[in-house]
PDB file of C-alpha atoms and ligand atoms in Angstrom:
ATOM      1  CA  MET A   3      -0.001  -0.131   0.004  1.00  0.00           C
ATOM      2  CA  THR A   4       1.274   3.423  -0.952  1.00  0.00           C
ATOM      3  CA  SER A   5       0.985   6.076   1.654  1.00  0.00           C
ATOM      4  CA  LEU A   6       0.935   9.799   1.086  1.00  0.00           C
ATOM      5  CA  LYS A   7       0.171  12.809   3.390  1.00  0.00           C
ATOM      6  CA  GLY A   8       0.163  16.391   2.883  1.00  0.00           C
ATOM      7  CA  GLU A   9      -1.973  18.882   0.712  1.00  0.00           C
ATOM      8  CA  GLU A  10      -5.313  17.605  -0.408  1.00  0.00           C
ATOM      9  CA  LEU A  11      -5.138  15.466  -3.565  1.00  0.00           C
ATOM     10  CA  LYS A  12      -7.542  15.367  -6.464  1.00  0.00           C
ATOM     11  CA  GLY A  13      -8.086  12.048  -8.145  1.00  0.00           C
ATOM     12  CA  TYR A  14     -10.319   9.286  -9.658  1.00  0.00           C
ATOM     13  CA  LEU A  15     -11.046   6.157  -7.614  1.00  0.00           C
ATOM     14  CA  GLY A  16     -11.100   2.759  -9.153  1.00  0.00           C
ATOM     15  CA  ILE A  17     -12.703  -0.140  -7.174  1.00  0.00           C
ATOM     16  CA  ASP A  18     -12.372  -3.874  -8.164  1.00  0.00           C
ATOM     17  CA  VAL A  19     -14.329  -6.104  -5.757  1.00  0.00           C
ATOM     18  CA  GLY A  20     -13.400  -9.712  -6.530  1.00  0.00           C
ATOM     19  CA  SER A  21     -14.356 -12.813  -4.662  1.00  0.00           C
ATOM     20  CA  VAL A  22     -10.803 -13.327  -3.331  1.00  0.00           C
ATOM     21  CA  THR A  23      -9.349  -9.772  -3.212  1.00  0.00           C
ATOM     22  CA  THR A  24     -10.648  -6.255  -3.269  1.00  0.00           C
ATOM     23  CA  LYS A  25      -8.505  -3.544  -4.912  1.00  0.00           C
ATOM     24  CA  VAL A  26      -8.969   0.159  -4.638  1.00  0.00           C
ATOM     25  CA  VAL A  27      -6.763   2.790  -6.316  1.00  0.00           C
ATOM     26  CA  LEU A  28      -6.540   6.507  -6.600  1.00  0.00           C
ATOM     27  CA  ILE A  29      -5.072   7.897  -9.822  1.00  0.00           C
ATOM     28  CA  ASP A  30      -4.518  11.389 -11.196  1.00  0.00           C
ATOM     29  CA  TYR A  31      -5.837  12.538 -14.584  1.00  0.00           C
ATOM     30  CA  ASP A  32      -2.816  11.247 -16.443  1.00  0.00           C
ATOM     31  CA  GLY A  33      -3.363   7.666 -14.968  1.00  0.00           C
ATOM     32  CA  SER A  34      -0.532   7.656 -12.423  1.00  0.00           C
ATOM     33  CA  VAL A  35      -1.284   5.662  -9.227  1.00  0.00           C
ATOM     34  CA  LEU A  36      -1.297   8.050  -6.249  1.00  0.00           C
ATOM     35  CA  TRP A  37      -2.480   5.376  -3.690  1.00  0.00           C
ATOM     36  CA  ASN A  38      -3.712   1.837  -3.740  1.00  0.00           C
ATOM     37  CA  SER A  39      -4.999  -0.872  -1.465  1.00  0.00           C
ATOM     38  CA  TYR A  40      -5.058  -4.549  -2.171  1.00  0.00           C
ATOM     39  CA  ARG A  41      -6.693  -6.721   0.613  1.00  0.00           C
ATOM     40  CA  ARG A  42      -8.392 -10.153   0.992  1.00  0.00           C
ATOM     41  CA  THR A  43     -12.209  -9.945   0.613  1.00  0.00           C
ATOM     42  CA  MET A  44     -12.437 -12.876   3.081  1.00  0.00           C
ATOM     43  CA  GLY A  45     -16.139 -13.450   2.030  1.00  0.00           C
ATOM     44  CA  GLN A  46     -17.028  -9.943   3.322  1.00  0.00           C
ATOM     45  CA  PRO A  47     -16.851  -7.544   0.365  1.00  0.00           C
ATOM     46  CA  ILE A  48     -18.551  -4.648   2.328  1.00  0.00           C
ATOM     47  CA  ARG A  49     -16.067  -4.821   5.118  1.00  0.00           C
ATOM     48  CA  ALA A  50     -13.166  -5.130   2.646  1.00  0.00           C
ATOM     49  CA  LEU A  51     -14.301  -1.989   0.847  1.00  0.00           C
ATOM     50  CA  GLN A  52     -15.040  -0.010   4.089  1.00  0.00           C
ATOM     51  CA  SER A  53     -11.648  -0.978   5.466  1.00  0.00           C
ATOM     52  CA  ALA A  54      -9.941   0.217   2.197  1.00  0.00           C
ATOM     53  CA  PHE A  55     -11.803   3.534   2.455  1.00  0.00           C
ATOM     54  CA  SER A  56     -10.697   3.958   6.125  1.00  0.00           C
ATOM     55  CA  SER A  57      -7.093   3.378   5.057  1.00  0.00           C
ATOM     56  CA  LEU A  58      -7.456   5.886   2.244  1.00  0.00           C
ATOM     57  CA  LYS A  59      -8.738   8.456   4.660  1.00  0.00           C
ATOM     58  CA  LYS A  60      -5.984   7.683   7.230  1.00  0.00           C
ATOM     59  CA  ASP A  61      -3.145   7.807   4.673  1.00  0.00           C
ATOM     60  CA  LEU A  62      -4.156  10.792   2.627  1.00  0.00           C
ATOM     61  CA  GLY A  63      -6.374  12.910   4.977  1.00  0.00           C
ATOM     62  CA  GLY A  64      -8.484  15.011   2.761  1.00  0.00           C
ATOM     63  CA  VAL A  65      -8.817  13.907  -0.846  1.00  0.00           C
ATOM     64  CA  ASP A  66     -11.024  15.426  -3.553  1.00  0.00           C
ATOM     65  CA  ILE A  67     -12.536  12.357  -5.440  1.00  0.00           C
ATOM     66  CA  ARG A  68     -13.719  13.531  -8.813  1.00  0.00           C
ATOM     67  CA  GLY A  69     -15.088  10.240 -10.066  1.00  0.00           C
ATOM     68  CA  VAL A  70     -15.593   6.589  -9.100  1.00  0.00           C
ATOM     69  CA  GLY A  71     -15.432   3.492 -11.355  1.00  0.00           C
ATOM     70  CA  ALA A  72     -16.351   0.058 -10.225  1.00  0.00           C
ATOM     71  CA  THR A  73     -15.568  -3.324 -11.625  1.00  0.00           C
ATOM     72  CA  GLY A  74     -15.134  -6.930 -10.543  1.00  0.00           C
ATOM     73  CA  SER A  75     -17.689  -9.589  -9.608  1.00  0.00           C
ATOM     74  CA  GLY A  76     -18.844  -7.216  -6.681  1.00  0.00           C
ATOM     75  CA  ARG A  77     -19.084  -4.136  -8.801  1.00  0.00           C
ATOM     76  CA  LYS A  78     -22.899  -3.796  -8.146  1.00  0.00           C
ATOM     77  CA  LEU A  79     -22.284  -3.917  -4.622  1.00  0.00           C
ATOM     78  CA  ALA A  80     -19.475  -1.405  -4.822  1.00  0.00           C
ATOM     79  CA  ASP A  81     -21.747   0.893  -6.823  1.00  0.00           C
ATOM     80  CA  HIS A  82     -24.483   0.754  -4.180  1.00  0.00           C
ATOM     81  CA  ILE A  83     -22.016   1.332  -1.267  1.00  0.00           C
ATOM     82  CA  ALA A  84     -19.814   3.851  -2.826  1.00  0.00           C
ATOM     83  CA  GLY A  85     -21.924   5.578  -5.532  1.00  0.00           C
ATOM     84  CA  ALA A  86     -20.035   4.806  -8.814  1.00  0.00           C
ATOM     85  CA  ASP A  87     -20.107   7.036 -11.872  1.00  0.00           C
ATOM     86  CA  ARG A  88     -19.361   3.983 -14.217  1.00  0.00           C
ATOM     87  CA  VAL A  89     -19.822   0.243 -13.515  1.00  0.00           C
ATOM     88  CA  LYS A  90     -18.011  -1.865 -15.971  1.00  0.00           C
ATOM     89  CA  ASN A  91     -17.245  -5.620 -16.460  1.00  0.00           C
ATOM     90  CA  GLU A  92     -13.634  -6.828 -15.826  1.00  0.00           C
ATOM     91  CA  ILE A  93     -12.921  -7.399 -19.544  1.00  0.00           C
ATOM     92  CA  THR A  94     -13.331  -3.718 -20.236  1.00  0.00           C
ATOM     93  CA  ALA A  95     -11.591  -2.615 -17.095  1.00  0.00           C
ATOM     94  CA  HIS A  96      -8.565  -4.788 -17.761  1.00  0.00           C
ATOM     95  CA  ALA A  97      -8.358  -3.947 -21.396  1.00  0.00           C
ATOM     96  CA  VAL A  98      -8.577  -0.142 -20.648  1.00  0.00           C
ATOM     97  CA  SER A  99      -5.677  -0.241 -18.210  1.00  0.00           C
ATOM     98  CA  ALA A 100      -3.511  -2.452 -20.449  1.00  0.00           C
ATOM     99  CA  ILE A 101      -4.047  -0.216 -23.460  1.00  0.00           C
ATOM    100  CA  HIS A 102      -3.252   2.822 -21.471  1.00  0.00           C
ATOM    101  CA  LEU A 103      -0.029   1.294 -20.392  1.00  0.00           C
ATOM    102  CA  LEU A 104       0.928  -0.210 -23.627  1.00  0.00           C
ATOM    103  CA  PRO A 105      -1.153   1.165 -26.515  1.00  0.00           C
ATOM    104  CA  ASN A 106      -0.029  -1.552 -29.007  1.00  0.00           C
ATOM    105  CA  VAL A 107      -0.859  -4.496 -26.710  1.00  0.00           C
ATOM    106  CA  ARG A 108      -2.422  -7.399 -28.643  1.00  0.00           C
ATOM    107  CA  THR A 109      -3.065  -9.988 -25.879  1.00  0.00           C
ATOM    108  CA  ILE A 110      -3.920  -9.810 -22.171  1.00  0.00           C
ATOM    109  CA  VAL A 111      -3.558 -12.857 -19.987  1.00  0.00           C
ATOM    110  CA  GLU A 112      -5.254 -12.141 -16.714  1.00  0.00           C
ATOM    111  CA  ILE A 113      -5.181 -14.712 -13.815  1.00  0.00           C
ATOM    112  CA  GLY A 114      -6.884 -13.785 -10.494  1.00  0.00           C
ATOM    113  CA  GLY A 115      -7.670 -15.687  -7.432  1.00  0.00           C
ATOM    114  CA  GLN A 116     -10.898 -17.312  -8.688  1.00  0.00           C
ATOM    115  CA  ASP A 117     -11.026 -16.822 -12.334  1.00  0.00           C
ATOM    116  CA  SER A 118      -8.904 -16.181 -15.514  1.00  0.00           C
ATOM    117  CA  LYS A 119      -9.482 -14.273 -18.597  1.00  0.00           C
ATOM    118  CA  LEU A 120      -7.902 -14.005 -22.115  1.00  0.00           C
ATOM    119  CA  ILE A 121      -8.458 -10.702 -24.005  1.00  0.00           C
ATOM    120  CA  LEU A 122      -7.438 -10.176 -27.579  1.00  0.00           C
ATOM    121  CA  ILE A 123      -6.942  -6.579 -28.754  1.00  0.00           C
ATOM    122  CA  ARG A 124      -6.384  -5.321 -32.304  1.00  0.00           C
ATOM    123  CA  ASN A 125      -5.752  -1.563 -32.896  1.00  0.00           C
ATOM    124  CA  GLY A 126      -6.788  -0.597 -29.355  1.00  0.00           C
ATOM    125  CA  VAL A 127     -10.227  -2.476 -29.471  1.00  0.00           C
ATOM    126  CA  VAL A 128     -11.273  -5.606 -27.876  1.00  0.00           C
ATOM    127  CA  THR A 129     -11.838  -8.163 -30.634  1.00  0.00           C
ATOM    128  CA  ASP A 130     -12.323 -11.355 -28.587  1.00  0.00           C
ATOM    129  CA  PHE A 131     -12.131 -12.606 -25.047  1.00  0.00           C
ATOM    130  CA  SER A 132     -12.776 -15.736 -22.980  1.00  0.00           C
ATOM    131  CA  MET A 133     -13.254 -16.238 -19.312  1.00  0.00           C
ATOM    132  CA  ASN A 134     -12.906 -19.315 -17.133  1.00  0.00           C
ATOM    133  CA  THR A 135     -14.930 -19.014 -14.039  1.00  0.00           C
ATOM    134  CA  VAL A 136     -15.494 -22.770 -13.402  1.00  0.00           C
ATOM    135  CA  CYS A 137     -12.080 -24.565 -13.415  1.00  0.00           C
ATOM    136  CA  ALA A 138     -10.225 -23.851 -10.244  1.00  0.00           C
ATOM    137  CA  ALA A 139      -7.131 -25.570 -11.526  1.00  0.00           C
ATOM    138  CA  GLY A 140      -6.178 -22.463 -13.537  1.00  0.00           C
ATOM    139  CA  THR A 141      -6.505 -19.914 -10.664  1.00  0.00           C
ATOM    140  CA  GLY A 142      -4.518 -18.411  -7.869  1.00  0.00           C
ATOM    141  CA  SER A 143      -6.615 -20.098  -5.184  1.00  0.00           C
ATOM    142  CA  PHE A 144      -5.482 -23.418  -6.571  1.00  0.00           C
ATOM    143  CA  LEU A 145      -1.800 -22.326  -6.482  1.00  0.00           C
ATOM    144  CA  GLU A 146      -2.178 -21.123  -2.944  1.00  0.00           C
ATOM    145  CA  HIS A 147      -3.823 -24.278  -1.802  1.00  0.00           C
ATOM    146  CA  GLN A 148      -1.064 -26.451  -3.463  1.00  0.00           C
ATOM    147  CA  ALA A 149       1.819 -24.141  -1.964  1.00  0.00           C
ATOM    148  CA  ALA A 150       0.275 -24.680   1.527  1.00  0.00           C
ATOM    149  CA  ARG A 151       0.052 -28.370   1.005  1.00  0.00           C
ATOM    150  CA  LEU A 152       3.736 -28.488  -0.115  1.00  0.00           C
ATOM    151  CA  GLY A 153       4.695 -26.487   3.047  1.00  0.00           C
ATOM    152  CA  ILE A 154       5.884 -23.299   1.242  1.00  0.00           C
ATOM    153  CA  SER A 155       4.567 -19.856   1.041  1.00  0.00           C
ATOM    154  CA  ILE A 156       2.909 -18.565  -2.157  1.00  0.00           C
ATOM    155  CA  GLY A 157       5.642 -16.074  -2.403  1.00  0.00           C
ATOM    156  CA  GLU A 158       8.264 -18.728  -2.550  1.00  0.00           C
ATOM    157  CA  LEU A 159       6.476 -20.736  -5.271  1.00  0.00           C
ATOM    158  CA  GLY A 160       8.194 -18.848  -8.133  1.00  0.00           C
ATOM    159  CA  SER A 161      11.800 -19.148  -6.873  1.00  0.00           C
ATOM    160  CA  TYR A 162      11.361 -22.942  -6.281  1.00  0.00           C
ATOM    161  CA  ALA A 163      10.007 -23.292  -9.893  1.00  0.00           C
ATOM    162  CA  LEU A 164      12.839 -21.350 -11.354  1.00  0.00           C
ATOM    163  CA  ARG A 165      15.462 -23.662  -9.582  1.00  0.00           C
ATOM    164  CA  SER A 166      13.982 -26.728 -11.270  1.00  0.00           C
ATOM    165  CA  ALA A 167      16.160 -28.520 -13.836  1.00  0.00           C
ATOM    166  CA  SER A 168      13.517 -31.044 -14.971  1.00  0.00           C
ATOM    167  CA  PRO A 169       9.871 -30.046 -14.184  1.00  0.00           C
ATOM    168  CA  ALA A 170       7.695 -33.038 -13.245  1.00  0.00           C
ATOM    169  CA  ARG A 171       4.789 -33.682 -15.642  1.00  0.00           C
ATOM    170  CA  ILE A 172       1.626 -32.852 -13.605  1.00  0.00           C
ATOM    171  CA  ALA A 173      -1.918 -33.402 -15.034  1.00  0.00           C
ATOM    172  CA  GLY A 174      -3.584 -29.953 -14.789  1.00  0.00           C
ATOM    173  CA  ARG A 175      -6.881 -30.693 -16.317  1.00  0.00           C
ATOM    174  CA  CYS A 176      -8.689 -30.357 -12.915  1.00  0.00           C
ATOM    175  CA  THR A 177      -7.807 -29.628  -9.290  1.00  0.00           C
ATOM    176  CA  VAL A 178      -8.480 -33.321  -8.184  1.00  0.00           C
ATOM    177  CA  PHE A 179      -6.312 -34.888 -10.933  1.00  0.00           C
ATOM    178  CA  ALA A 180      -3.572 -32.262 -10.257  1.00  0.00           C
ATOM    179  CA  GLU A 181      -3.447 -32.716  -6.622  1.00  0.00           C
ATOM    180  CA  SER A 182      -3.461 -36.497  -6.777  1.00  0.00           C
ATOM    181  CA  ASP A 183      -0.764 -36.496  -9.510  1.00  0.00           C
ATOM    182  CA  MET A 184       1.401 -34.163  -7.408  1.00  0.00           C
ATOM    183  CA  ILE A 185       1.116 -36.481  -4.453  1.00  0.00           C
ATOM    184  CA  HIS A 186       2.058 -39.485  -6.642  1.00  0.00           C
ATOM    185  CA  LYS A 187       5.178 -37.641  -8.020  1.00  0.00           C
ATOM    186  CA  GLN A 188       6.206 -36.698  -4.486  1.00  0.00           C
ATOM    187  CA  GLN A 189       5.914 -40.384  -3.582  1.00  0.00           C
ATOM    188  CA  MET A 190       8.022 -41.310  -6.605  1.00  0.00           C
ATOM    189  CA  GLY A 191      10.729 -39.175  -5.282  1.00  0.00           C
ATOM    190  CA  HIS A 192      10.739 -36.026  -7.508  1.00  0.00           C
ATOM    191  CA  ASN A 193      12.223 -33.159  -5.722  1.00  0.00           C
ATOM    192  CA  LEU A 194      10.170 -30.134  -4.572  1.00  0.00           C
ATOM    193  CA  GLU A 195      11.469 -27.812  -7.183  1.00  0.00           C
ATOM    194  CA  ASP A 196      10.544 -30.098 -10.085  1.00  0.00           C
ATOM    195  CA  ILE A 197       7.088 -30.660  -8.506  1.00  0.00           C
ATOM    196  CA  VAL A 198       6.505 -26.850  -8.263  1.00  0.00           C
ATOM    197  CA  ALA A 199       7.705 -26.120 -11.735  1.00  0.00           C
ATOM    198  CA  GLY A 200       5.491 -28.904 -12.988  1.00  0.00           C
ATOM    199  CA  LEU A 201       2.607 -27.286 -11.176  1.00  0.00           C
ATOM    200  CA  CYS A 202       3.300 -23.965 -12.941  1.00  0.00           C
ATOM    201  CA  ASP A 203       3.422 -25.826 -16.308  1.00  0.00           C
ATOM    202  CA  ALA A 204       0.179 -27.442 -15.473  1.00  0.00           C
ATOM    203  CA  LEU A 205      -1.502 -24.170 -14.675  1.00  0.00           C
ATOM    204  CA  ALA A 206      -0.175 -22.595 -17.953  1.00  0.00           C
ATOM    205  CA  ARG A 207      -1.279 -25.634 -19.971  1.00  0.00           C
ATOM    206  CA  ASN A 208      -4.678 -25.563 -18.300  1.00  0.00           C
ATOM    207  CA  TYR A 209      -5.089 -21.960 -19.179  1.00  0.00           C
ATOM    208  CA  LEU A 210      -4.032 -22.310 -22.812  1.00  0.00           C
ATOM    209  CA  ASN A 211      -6.275 -25.403 -23.330  1.00  0.00           C
ATOM    210  CA  ASN A 212      -9.443 -23.818 -21.760  1.00  0.00           C
ATOM    211  CA  LEU A 213      -9.111 -20.256 -22.851  1.00  0.00           C
ATOM    212  CA  ALA A 214      -6.680 -19.922 -25.843  1.00  0.00           C
ATOM    213  CA  ARG A 215      -7.585 -22.985 -27.954  1.00  0.00           C
ATOM    214  CA  GLY A 216      -7.651 -21.781 -31.605  1.00  0.00           C
ATOM    215  CA  LYS A 217      -6.860 -18.161 -30.691  1.00  0.00           C
ATOM    216  CA  ASP A 218      -3.900 -16.077 -31.906  1.00  0.00           C
ATOM    217  CA  LEU A 219      -1.857 -14.973 -28.875  1.00  0.00           C
ATOM    218  CA  SER A 220       0.246 -12.474 -30.596  1.00  0.00           C
ATOM    219  CA  SER A 221       2.669 -10.129 -29.050  1.00  0.00           C
ATOM    220  CA  PRO A 222       2.949  -7.819 -27.143  1.00  0.00           C
ATOM    221  CA  ILE A 223       1.311  -9.924 -24.389  1.00  0.00           C
ATOM    222  CA  ILE A 224       0.642  -8.372 -21.005  1.00  0.00           C
ATOM    223  CA  PHE A 225       0.323 -10.723 -18.063  1.00  0.00           C
ATOM    224  CA  GLN A 226      -1.717  -9.238 -15.153  1.00  0.00           C
ATOM    225  CA  GLY A 227      -3.705 -10.276 -12.071  1.00  0.00           C
ATOM    226  CA  GLY A 228      -2.427 -11.664  -8.647  1.00  0.00           C
ATOM    227  CA  VAL A 229      -0.883 -14.826 -10.274  1.00  0.00           C
ATOM    228  CA  ALA A 230       1.526 -12.685 -12.269  1.00  0.00           C
ATOM    229  CA  ALA A 231       3.491 -12.348  -9.048  1.00  0.00           C
ATOM    230  CA  ASN A 232       4.778 -15.775  -9.643  1.00  0.00           C
ATOM    231  CA  PRO A 233       7.832 -15.817 -12.104  1.00  0.00           C
ATOM    232  CA  GLY A 234       7.471 -19.583 -12.290  1.00  0.00           C
ATOM    233  CA  ILE A 235       4.083 -19.127 -14.102  1.00  0.00           C
ATOM    234  CA  LYS A 236       5.468 -16.499 -16.386  1.00  0.00           C
ATOM    235  CA  ALA A 237       8.390 -18.756 -17.199  1.00  0.00           C
ATOM    236  CA  ALA A 238       5.952 -21.667 -17.821  1.00  0.00           C
ATOM    237  CA  PHE A 239       3.732 -19.690 -20.225  1.00  0.00           C
ATOM    238  CA  GLU A 240       6.908 -18.455 -22.057  1.00  0.00           C
ATOM    239  CA  ARG A 241       8.088 -22.067 -22.354  1.00  0.00           C
ATOM    240  CA  GLU A 242       4.808 -23.276 -23.729  1.00  0.00           C
ATOM    241  CA  ILE A 243       4.222 -20.624 -26.385  1.00  0.00           C
ATOM    242  CA  ASN A 244       7.686 -19.229 -26.907  1.00  0.00           C
ATOM    243  CA  LYS A 245       6.684 -15.634 -26.554  1.00  0.00           C
ATOM    244  CA  GLU A 246       7.593 -13.042 -23.992  1.00  0.00           C
ATOM    245  CA  PHE A 247       5.033 -12.157 -21.260  1.00  0.00           C
ATOM    246  CA  ILE A 248       5.284  -8.517 -20.017  1.00  0.00           C
ATOM    247  CA  ILE A 249       4.221  -7.964 -16.454  1.00  0.00           C
ATOM    248  CA  PRO A 250       3.216  -4.442 -15.553  1.00  0.00           C
ATOM    249  CA  GLY A 251       4.322  -2.794 -12.286  1.00  0.00           C
ATOM    250  CA  HIS A 252       0.853  -2.575 -10.975  1.00  0.00           C
ATOM    251  CA  TYR A 253      -0.163  -6.075 -12.302  1.00  0.00           C
ATOM    252  CA  PRO A 254      -2.482  -7.036  -9.217  1.00  0.00           C
ATOM    253  CA  ILE A 255      -4.564  -3.837  -9.449  1.00  0.00           C
ATOM    254  CA  MET A 256      -4.962  -3.347 -13.246  1.00  0.00           C
ATOM    255  CA  GLY A 257      -8.692  -3.851 -13.127  1.00  0.00           C
ATOM    256  CA  ALA A 258      -9.149  -1.130 -10.573  1.00  0.00           C
ATOM    257  CA  ILE A 259      -6.899   1.183 -12.630  1.00  0.00           C
ATOM    258  CA  GLY A 260      -8.987   0.595 -15.608  1.00  0.00           C
ATOM    259  CA  ALA A 261     -12.182   1.424 -13.721  1.00  0.00           C
ATOM    260  CA  ALA A 262     -10.587   4.695 -12.517  1.00  0.00           C
ATOM    261  CA  LEU A 263      -9.343   5.566 -16.025  1.00  0.00           C
ATOM    262  CA  LEU A 264     -12.934   5.231 -17.341  1.00  0.00           C
ATOM    263  CA  VAL A 265     -14.213   7.956 -15.056  1.00  0.00           C
ATOM    264  CA  ARG A 266     -11.803  10.801 -15.839  1.00  0.00           C
ATOM    265  CA  ASP A 267     -14.353  12.718 -17.722  1.00  0.00           C
ATOM    266  CA  THR A 268     -16.880  12.761 -14.874  1.00  0.00           C
ATOM    267  CA  LYS A 269     -18.415  16.215 -14.363  1.00  0.00           C
ATOM    268  CA  ASP A 270     -20.521  15.631 -11.095  1.00  0.00           C
ATOM    269  CA  THR A 271     -19.638  12.536  -9.308  1.00  0.00           C
ATOM    270  CA  ARG A 272     -22.107  10.288  -7.495  1.00  0.00           C
ATOM    271  CA  PHE A 273     -19.524   9.319  -4.925  1.00  0.00           C
ATOM    272  CA  LYS A 274     -21.105   9.135  -1.337  1.00  0.00           C
ATOM    273  CA  GLY A 275     -17.761   9.999   0.387  1.00  0.00           C
ATOM    274  CA  LEU A 276     -15.302   8.100   2.465  1.00  0.00           C
ATOM    275  CA  SER A 277     -17.589   8.246   5.370  1.00  0.00           C
ATOM    276  CA  VAL A 278     -19.371   5.165   4.077  1.00  0.00           C
ATOM    277  CA  SER A 279     -16.510   3.253   5.838  1.00  0.00           C
ATOM    278  CA  GLU A 280     -18.207   4.143   9.181  1.00  0.00           C
ATOM    279  CA  GLN A 281     -21.709   3.090   8.405  1.00  0.00           C
ATOM    280  CA  ARG A 282     -23.108  -0.291   9.702  1.00  0.00           C
ATOM    281  CA  LEU A 283     -23.740  -1.971   6.434  1.00  0.00           C
ATOM    282  CA  TYR A 284     -24.646  -5.607   5.901  1.00  0.00           C
ATOM    283  CA  THR A 285     -26.306  -7.695   3.126  1.00  0.00           C
ATOM    284  CA  SER A 286     -29.324 -10.093   3.212  1.00  0.00           C
ATOM    285  CA  SER A 287     -31.193 -11.815   0.504  1.00  0.00           C
ATOM    286  CA  PHE A 288     -34.446 -13.530  -0.429  1.00  0.00           C
ATOM    287  CA  TYR A 289     -36.150 -15.156  -3.272  1.00  0.00           C
ATOM    288  CA  CYS A 290     -39.099 -13.351  -4.802  1.00  0.00           C
ATOM    289  CA  SER A 291     -41.973 -15.782  -5.416  1.00  0.00           C
ATOM    290  CA  ASP A 292     -44.204 -13.302  -7.231  1.00  0.00           C
ATOM    291  CA  CYS A 293     -43.781 -14.960 -10.622  1.00  0.00           C
ATOM    292  CA  PRO A 294     -42.055 -18.252 -12.000  1.00  0.00           C
ATOM    293  CA  ASN A 295     -38.649 -16.473 -12.436  1.00  0.00           C
ATOM    294  CA  THR A 296     -38.051 -16.732  -8.574  1.00  0.00           C
ATOM    295  CA  CYS A 297     -35.222 -14.116  -8.743  1.00  0.00           C
ATOM    296  CA  GLY A 298     -32.697 -13.971  -5.948  1.00  0.00           C
ATOM    297  CA  VAL A 299     -32.788 -10.430  -4.551  1.00  0.00           C
ATOM    298  CA  ILE A 300     -29.879  -9.064  -2.706  1.00  0.00           C
ATOM    299  CA  GLU A 301     -30.377  -6.173  -0.272  1.00  0.00           C
ATOM    300  CA  ILE A 302     -27.870  -3.922   1.472  1.00  0.00           C
ATOM    301  CA  ASN A 303     -28.998  -2.634   4.792  1.00  0.00           C
ATOM    302  CA  ASP A 304     -27.735   0.442   6.749  1.00  0.00           C
ATOM    303  CA  SER A 305     -28.589  -0.397  10.345  1.00  0.00           C
ATOM    304  CA  GLU A 306     -32.393  -1.354   9.987  1.00  0.00           C
ATOM    305  CA  LYS A 307     -32.948   0.470   6.596  1.00  0.00           C
ATOM    306  CA  VAL A 308     -32.662  -1.181   3.170  1.00  0.00           C
ATOM    307  CA  ILE A 309     -30.599   1.206   1.137  1.00  0.00           C
ATOM    308  CA  ALA A 310     -30.278  -0.727  -2.120  1.00  0.00           C
ATOM    309  CA  ARG A 311     -31.629  -3.917  -3.743  1.00  0.00           C
ATOM    310  CA  TRP A 312     -30.746  -5.778  -6.937  1.00  0.00           C
ATOM    311  CA  GLY A 313     -30.969  -9.169  -8.602  1.00  0.00           C
ATOM    312  CA  ASP A 314     -34.645  -8.682  -9.701  1.00  0.00           C
ATOM    313  CA  SER A 315     -35.222  -9.146 -13.407  1.00  0.00           C
ATOM    314  CA  CYS A 316     -38.241  -6.897 -13.545  1.00  0.00           C
ATOM    315  CA  GLY A 317     -37.034  -4.080 -11.250  1.00  0.00           C
ATOM    316  CA  LYS A 318     -39.921  -4.232  -8.823  1.00  0.00           C
ATOM    317  CA  TRP A 319     -37.660  -4.578  -5.828  1.00  0.00           C
ATOM    318  CA  ALA A 320     -34.764  -2.387  -6.910  1.00  0.00           C
ATOM    319  CA  ASN A 321     -37.159   0.469  -7.655  1.00  0.00           C
ATOM    320  CA  MET A 322     -39.242   0.196  -4.527  1.00  0.00           C
ATOM    321  CA  GLU A 323     -39.281   3.251  -2.162  1.00  0.00           C
ATOM    322  CA  GLU A 324     -38.555   2.459   1.463  1.00  0.00           C
TER     323      GLU A 324
HETATM  324  S1  SF4 B  22     -38.522  -9.922  -9.051  1.00  0.00           S
HETATM  325 FE1  SF4 B  22     -39.961  -9.641 -10.658  1.00  0.00          FE
HETATM  326  S2  SF4 B  22     -39.260 -11.137 -12.305  1.00  0.00           S
HETATM  327 FE2  SF4 B  22     -38.284 -11.657 -10.423  1.00  0.00          FE
HETATM  328  S3  SF4 B  22     -39.567 -13.190  -9.415  1.00  0.00           S
HETATM  329 FE3  SF4 B  22     -40.236 -11.263  -8.595  1.00  0.00          FE
HETATM  330  S4  SF4 B  22     -41.867 -10.650  -9.982  1.00  0.00           S
HETATM  331 FE4  SF4 B  22     -40.742 -12.127 -10.989  1.00  0.00          FE
END
């Protein structure tokens, strides 16, 4: 986390609420990152967001927020809590930040805690994309789980992989096969470095088989998302397709940066202020049985009052006056 104190800053806030991590950034008009927060969502996205806002207030004191963009799987929640000027899907947010950083980027490989994405860009426009939200074998959570099982920290995984002379061949098609295959390789006597390198290769192959089959991954290729922290995965991808993977300095927060870049033209922000970090907010849900759709409706409550609802296809709950 960056910490700045002093005169009041002006900036644009980008919020990326994911199922594993919540990222908040403050950028200036040129897109430079002034402050950022990256924290675990821990199944409590409201608390993660409120805690990021408290840190922002503590680190920067007064800050003049001119616009707010929200993305990530919890973008609607972020919008209702913070008051976003634009709410965009992750594909757009990641593409915007990558293009801002490298205008001639042609391929974005993004791997986060719970999902992965492939975005193809031609002449600054998204021409194709694919997402994997179902196979855990190609995500950061799987890597973390395996690192813990092997008794090493997630931060050490890359250096182990890079020391391998002969990566073990690990089946990476699904988590169950990968884990049992790793246990089998350990029992056969493969050393830890070769098993970790094999795990990185398996994740890269899993990604390429699930998301990139039949697609043209042309350079320049940007690799972003939390998993880009692992140099073993970068090396595995580069071995598999024999192309360089560029990792941006702000690789884990590129979605939030993209969301912030999208609101730089905001005239009159809807932002509710950093004081939302002090509100007693919680969510609840119910199924509407007024028609066969049986929509799952989510509510955000401030103390005893419902302040927002969504999830209803017809809008009857979202538009209801309290
Ligand atoms: S919210 Fe609307 S569409 Fe959904 S079940 Fe109720 S009445 Fe039907």
